[in-house]
Coordinates of C-alpha atoms and ligand atoms in Angstrom, one line a residue:
M1 CA 73.3 61.4 -17.5
R2 CA 73.5 64.3 -20.0
I3 CA 70.9 64.8 -22.7
V4 CA 71.5 67.4 -25.3
L5 CA 69.3 68.7 -28.1
A6 CA 71.4 68.6 -31.3
P7 CA 72.1 71.4 -33.6
M8 CA 70.0 71.1 -36.8
E9 CA 70.3 73.9 -39.2
G10 CA 66.9 74.8 -40.8
L11 CA 65.1 72.3 -38.5
A12 CA 65.8 72.9 -34.8
D13 CA 65.5 76.7 -35.1
V14 CA 64.6 78.9 -32.2
H15 CA 60.9 78.0 -32.6
L16 CA 61.4 74.2 -32.4
R17 CA 64.1 74.6 -29.8
R18 CA 61.5 76.4 -27.6
L19 CA 58.8 73.8 -28.2
L20 CA 61.1 70.8 -27.7
T21 CA 62.9 72.0 -24.6
A22 CA 59.5 72.8 -23.1
Q23 CA 58.8 69.1 -23.1
G24 CA 61.6 68.6 -20.6
G25 CA 64.5 66.4 -20.1
F26 CA 67.2 68.3 -21.9
D27 CA 70.3 69.7 -20.1
W28 CA 71.3 72.0 -22.9
V29 CA 70.8 72.8 -26.6
V30 CA 73.4 73.5 -29.2
S31 CA 72.5 76.2 -31.7
E32 CA 72.5 75.9 -35.4
F33 CA 76.1 76.7 -36.6
V34 CA 77.4 80.2 -36.9
R35 CA 79.9 80.3 -39.8
V36 CA 83.1 82.1 -39.0
V37 CA 85.2 83.3 -41.9
D38 CA 88.2 85.5 -41.4
H39 CA 86.8 88.1 -39.0
P40 CA 84.8 87.9 -35.7
C41 CA 81.1 87.5 -36.3
P42 CA 79.0 90.7 -35.6
D43 CA 76.6 90.5 -32.7
R44 CA 73.6 90.6 -35.0
V45 CA 74.7 87.3 -36.7
F46 CA 74.8 85.6 -33.3
Q47 CA 71.5 87.0 -32.2
S48 CA 69.7 86.1 -35.4
I49 CA 70.9 82.5 -35.4
C50 CA 70.5 82.2 -31.6
P51 CA 67.8 84.7 -30.5
E52 CA 67.9 83.1 -27.1
L53 CA 71.0 85.3 -26.5
L54 CA 68.6 88.2 -26.0
H55 CA 67.0 86.2 -23.1
G56 CA 70.0 85.2 -21.0
G57 CA 71.0 82.5 -23.5
R58 CA 68.2 80.2 -22.4
T59 CA 65.0 78.9 -24.1
E60 CA 61.7 80.0 -22.7
S61 CA 61.7 76.9 -20.4
G62 CA 65.1 77.8 -19.1
T63 CA 67.3 75.3 -21.0
P64 CA 70.8 76.8 -21.6
V65 CA 71.8 77.3 -25.2
R66 CA 75.4 76.8 -26.4
V67 CA 76.4 78.6 -29.6
Q68 CA 78.2 76.4 -32.3
L69 CA 80.9 77.9 -34.4
L70 CA 82.1 76.5 -37.7
G71 CA 85.3 77.7 -39.2
N72 CA 89.1 77.3 -39.3
H73 CA 90.6 80.8 -38.9
L74 CA 92.2 80.7 -35.5
E75 CA 92.0 84.4 -34.5
A76 CA 88.5 84.8 -35.9
M77 CA 87.2 81.7 -34.1
A78 CA 88.7 82.8 -30.8
A79 CA 87.3 86.3 -31.1
S80 CA 83.9 85.0 -32.2
A81 CA 83.9 82.6 -29.2
Q82 CA 84.6 85.4 -26.8
R83 CA 81.8 87.6 -28.4
A84 CA 79.3 84.7 -28.2
V85 CA 80.1 84.1 -24.6
A86 CA 79.9 87.8 -23.9
L87 CA 76.5 87.9 -25.4
G88 CA 75.3 85.1 -23.1
S89 CA 76.2 81.7 -24.8
H90 CA 76.4 78.9 -22.2
G91 CA 79.8 77.6 -23.5
I92 CA 81.0 77.2 -27.1
D93 CA 80.6 74.1 -29.4
I94 CA 82.8 73.7 -32.5
N95 CA 81.5 72.0 -35.6
F96 CA 83.8 69.3 -37.1
G97 CA 80.9 67.3 -38.7
C98 CA 79.2 69.4 -41.4
P99 CA 79.1 67.4 -44.5
S100 CA 78.1 70.2 -46.9
K101 CA 80.4 70.4 -50.0
T102 CA 80.4 74.1 -50.0
V103 CA 81.4 74.3 -46.3
N104 CA 84.0 71.6 -46.7
R105 CA 85.5 73.3 -49.8
S106 CA 86.3 76.3 -47.6
M107 CA 87.9 73.9 -45.1
G108 CA 85.1 73.9 -42.6
G109 CA 83.1 71.1 -40.9
A110 CA 83.9 67.4 -41.5
V111 CA 86.8 68.0 -44.0
L112 CA 88.9 69.1 -41.0
L113 CA 88.7 65.4 -39.8
K114 CA 91.5 64.7 -42.2
E115 CA 93.8 67.0 -40.1
P116 CA 93.9 66.1 -36.5
D117 CA 96.6 68.9 -36.0
T118 CA 94.3 71.5 -37.4
L119 CA 91.5 70.3 -35.0
Y120 CA 94.0 70.6 -32.2
R121 CA 94.9 74.2 -33.2
I122 CA 91.3 75.4 -33.6
V123 CA 90.1 74.0 -30.2
S124 CA 93.3 75.3 -28.5
A125 CA 92.7 78.8 -29.9
V126 CA 89.1 78.8 -28.7
R127 CA 90.0 77.3 -25.3
A128 CA 92.8 79.8 -24.8
A129 CA 90.4 82.7 -25.6
L130 CA 87.9 81.8 -22.9
P131 CA 88.1 81.5 -19.0
Q132 CA 88.4 77.9 -17.8
S133 CA 84.9 78.2 -16.3
V134 CA 83.4 78.4 -19.8
V135 CA 82.7 75.0 -21.4
V136 CA 84.4 74.3 -24.8
S137 CA 83.0 71.3 -26.6
A138 CA 83.4 69.9 -30.0
K139 CA 81.2 67.8 -32.3
M140 CA 82.7 65.5 -34.8
R141 CA 81.9 62.5 -37.0
L142 CA 83.8 59.1 -37.1
G143 CA 85.8 60.5 -39.9
F144 CA 85.7 61.8 -43.5
D145 CA 85.9 58.8 -45.8
D146 CA 86.7 56.2 -43.1
T147 CA 87.5 55.9 -39.4
A148 CA 91.3 55.7 -39.8
L149 CA 91.9 59.0 -37.9
M150 CA 89.0 58.7 -35.5
L151 CA 91.0 58.1 -32.4
D152 CA 93.7 60.7 -33.4
N153 CA 90.9 63.3 -33.9
A154 CA 89.3 62.6 -30.5
A155 CA 92.7 62.6 -28.8
A156 CA 93.6 66.0 -30.5
I157 CA 90.3 67.5 -29.3
E158 CA 90.9 66.3 -25.8
A159 CA 94.6 67.4 -25.7
A160 CA 93.6 70.8 -26.9
G161 CA 91.5 71.3 -23.8
A162 CA 87.9 70.6 -24.8
N163 CA 85.7 69.7 -21.8
E164 CA 83.3 67.5 -23.8
L165 CA 83.2 65.6 -27.2
T166 CA 80.1 64.7 -29.1
V167 CA 80.4 62.2 -31.8
H168 CA 77.9 61.6 -34.6
A169 CA 78.5 57.9 -35.2
R170 CA 78.9 58.1 -39.0
T171 CA 81.6 59.2 -41.3
R172 CA 80.9 62.1 -43.6
L173 CA 80.7 59.5 -46.5
Q174 CA 78.0 57.8 -44.6
G175 CA 75.9 61.0 -44.5
Y176 CA 72.8 60.5 -42.5
A177 CA 71.9 57.0 -43.7
P178 CA 71.1 54.4 -41.1
P179 CA 72.6 52.6 -39.2
A180 CA 74.6 54.8 -36.9
H181 CA 77.8 52.9 -35.9
W182 CA 77.5 53.2 -32.1
H183 CA 80.1 50.4 -31.5
E184 CA 82.8 52.8 -32.8
L185 CA 82.0 55.2 -30.0
G186 CA 83.0 52.5 -27.6
R187 CA 86.5 52.6 -29.1
I188 CA 86.6 56.4 -28.6
R189 CA 85.3 56.0 -25.0
D190 CA 88.3 53.8 -24.3
H191 CA 90.7 56.4 -25.8
I192 CA 89.8 59.6 -24.1
K193 CA 88.9 60.7 -20.5
I194 CA 86.6 63.7 -21.1
P195 CA 82.8 63.1 -21.3
L196 CA 81.7 61.5 -24.6
I197 CA 78.3 62.3 -25.8
A198 CA 76.9 59.8 -28.2
N199 CA 74.9 60.9 -31.2
G200 CA 73.1 59.3 -34.2
D201 CA 69.7 57.6 -34.7
I202 CA 68.6 57.5 -31.0
C203 CA 64.8 57.7 -31.7
S204 CA 63.3 55.7 -28.7
V205 CA 64.0 54.7 -25.2
E206 CA 65.0 51.3 -26.5
D207 CA 67.5 52.8 -28.9
Y208 CA 69.0 54.8 -26.0
H209 CA 69.7 51.6 -24.0
R210 CA 71.1 49.8 -27.1
C211 CA 73.5 52.7 -27.7
V212 CA 74.6 53.0 -24.1
A213 CA 75.4 49.3 -24.1
V214 CA 77.8 49.5 -27.0
A215 CA 79.0 53.1 -26.8
G216 CA 79.9 52.8 -23.0
T217 CA 78.6 56.3 -22.2
V218 CA 75.2 57.4 -20.7
D219 CA 75.5 60.8 -22.3
V220 CA 73.6 61.4 -25.6
M221 CA 72.6 64.1 -28.0
L222 CA 69.2 63.7 -29.6
G223 CA 68.6 65.1 -33.1
R224 CA 65.8 63.9 -35.4
G225 CA 64.7 61.4 -32.8
A226 CA 63.5 64.4 -30.6
V227 CA 61.7 66.0 -33.6
K228 CA 59.9 62.7 -34.3
L229 CA 59.0 62.2 -30.6
P230 CA 59.1 65.5 -28.7
T231 CA 59.0 63.9 -25.3
L232 CA 62.0 61.6 -26.0
A233 CA 64.4 63.2 -23.6
R234 CA 62.0 63.2 -20.8
Q235 CA 61.0 59.5 -21.5
I236 CA 64.7 58.5 -21.6
R237 CA 65.1 60.1 -18.1
A238 CA 62.1 58.4 -16.8
N239 CA 62.9 55.1 -18.6
E240 CA 59.3 55.4 -19.9
A241 CA 58.5 54.0 -23.3
L242 CA 55.0 55.3 -23.6
A243 CA 54.7 57.9 -26.5
M244 CA 53.2 61.4 -26.0
P245 CA 49.5 61.3 -27.0
W246 CA 48.6 63.0 -30.3
S247 CA 46.2 65.2 -28.4
T248 CA 49.1 66.8 -26.8
I249 CA 51.1 67.3 -30.1
T250 CA 48.3 69.1 -32.0
P251 CA 48.3 72.2 -29.8
L252 CA 52.2 72.3 -30.2
L253 CA 51.7 72.2 -34.0
N254 CA 49.3 75.1 -33.8
N255 CA 51.5 77.0 -31.5
F256 CA 54.5 76.4 -33.9
W257 CA 52.3 77.5 -36.9
Q258 CA 51.3 80.8 -35.1
E259 CA 54.9 81.5 -34.1
M260 CA 56.1 80.9 -37.6
C261 CA 53.4 83.2 -39.1
A262 CA 54.6 86.1 -37.0
V263 CA 58.1 85.9 -38.4
L264 CA 58.3 84.1 -41.8
P265 CA 56.4 84.5 -45.1
P266 CA 53.4 82.2 -45.4
R267 CA 55.1 79.9 -48.0
D268 CA 57.9 79.2 -45.6
C269 CA 55.5 78.6 -42.7
V270 CA 53.7 75.9 -44.8
G271 CA 57.0 74.2 -45.6
R272 CA 58.2 74.2 -42.0
V273 CA 55.0 72.6 -40.7
K274 CA 55.1 70.0 -43.4
Q275 CA 58.8 69.3 -42.4
W276 CA 57.8 68.6 -38.7
V277 CA 54.7 66.6 -39.5
N278 CA 56.8 64.4 -41.8
Y279 CA 59.1 63.6 -38.9
L280 CA 56.1 63.0 -36.5
R281 CA 54.8 60.3 -38.8
Y282 CA 57.5 58.1 -37.3
S283 CA 55.9 58.1 -33.9
H284 CA 52.3 59.0 -34.3
P285 CA 49.9 57.2 -36.8
E286 CA 47.7 60.3 -36.6
A287 CA 50.5 62.4 -38.2
E288 CA 50.3 60.0 -41.2
I289 CA 46.7 61.0 -41.7
L290 CA 47.5 64.7 -41.4
W291 CA 50.5 64.3 -43.6
R292 CA 48.4 63.0 -46.4
C293 CA 46.1 66.0 -46.1
I294 CA 48.9 68.6 -46.1
R295 CA 51.6 67.2 -48.2
E296 CA 50.4 68.9 -51.4
E297 CA 49.0 72.0 -49.6
K298 CA 50.4 75.3 -50.6
S299 CA 48.0 77.7 -49.2
A300 CA 48.7 79.2 -45.8
P301 CA 44.9 79.8 -44.8
A302 CA 44.1 76.2 -45.8
M303 CA 47.0 74.9 -43.8
Q304 CA 45.9 77.0 -40.8
A305 CA 42.4 75.5 -41.0
L306 CA 43.7 72.0 -41.3
L307 CA 45.9 72.4 -38.2
L308 CA 43.0 73.9 -36.3
H309 CA 40.8 71.1 -37.4
C310 CA 43.2 68.4 -36.4
Q311 CA 43.4 70.0 -32.9
H312 CA 39.8 68.8 -32.5
T313 CA 39.9 65.6 -34.5
T314 CA 42.5 64.2 -36.9
A315 CA 40.4 61.1 -37.7
S316 CA 37.9 63.1 -39.6
L317 CA 40.3 64.7 -41.9
K318 CA 40.0 63.6 -45.6
P319 CA 43.4 62.4 -46.6
L320 CA 44.5 62.6 -50.3
A321 CA 45.0 59.2 -51.8
P322 CA 48.3 57.5 -50.6
Ligands
LIG1 C1 68.4 69.2 -40.9 C2 69.7 68.9 -40.2 C3 70.6 70.0 -39.9 C4 71.8 69.8 -39.2 N1 72.6 70.8 -38.8 C5 73.7 70.7 -38.0 C6 74.5 71.8 -37.6 O1 74.2 72.9 -37.8 N2 75.5 71.5 -36.8 C7 75.9 70.2 -36.4 O2 76.9 69.9 -35.7 N3 75.1 69.1 -36.8 C8 74.1 69.3 -37.6 N4 73.3 68.3 -38.0 C9 73.6 66.9 -37.5 C10 72.8 66.6 -36.2 O3 73.3 67.5 -35.2 C11 73.1 65.1 -35.8 O4 74.5 65.0 -35.6 C12 72.7 64.1 -36.8 O5 71.4 64.5 -37.3 C13 72.6 62.7 -36.2 O6 71.8 62.7 -35.1 P1 70.2 62.2 -35.1 O7 70.2 60.9 -35.9 O8 69.8 62.1 -33.7 O9 69.5 63.2 -35.9 C14 72.1 68.5 -38.8 C15 71.3 67.4 -39.1 C16 70.1 67.6 -39.7 C17 69.2 66.5 -40.0

């Protein structure tokens, strides 16, 4: 069983990656994407998107981090892959799933799913640039508008020498809206031999088992599910459905806040904490109480006070009207 923490730009940054991997259960993490245009990325770009590279390419708890590249320029992708590995990345992941219109307009991300030959060329270029001992993986969606090229895309990635394929079980057209179409992963599973990592809407131990049953793979990548339930990876491994108690989440929130305050302007810190609490509402009723208190909050000192208060007791917080 492989359990991977998903790349999530603007959400699973270095701070959240540190906190989530510290809960245990993850085999590796994929970084937010590094955009490669027509020249190799400078070291500082890699190190700012993936500061773990300054610490042996691992999060504080020792989980390896794999840099994700997004682009289509063969030489630049190959050279960037070499640079990222030289800096300490544990393998290279290639993004064929980003739905952003801006990114797709410049022929990066999910738009490449219209061209299996291009996927083949990009993965081949990156594979050829790295020693065989370095893992090259790709992450794709089921397709752009539909799944017509799904099997061709998966086969192209495998034929180009990728060691693993992660599939987010939606097309670009389906965005992020539920449901994830796990049954399509079963068709890919039957079509390729390399490990297939299932992704999309795995938010509980029960979801994991339902996904495995139809996708035919035990390997998964967890995205928003891990942000909602930070112990999800550990619980899947232990087949343990009991959620992490709220009393263990509030110190994490305070820790996250302090770390943010050291590096970001106060307004951004307030926004990032709201973003996480909003996800936590899914698995913790107490987060709903906290959410109602903070959702209109703009002041950093007030937010800090609320977070400290809820570390002692959330129940006594005075929520705004629903
Ligand atoms: C805020 C956000 C940012 C994302 N950024 C990336 C990214 O940089 N690279 C990538 O391959 N996928 C990215 N994704 C997609 C996720 O990795 C994942 O495939 C998707 O959220 C489905 O999995 P989930 O339902 O477990 O969240 C992002 C998703 C979200 C919600």
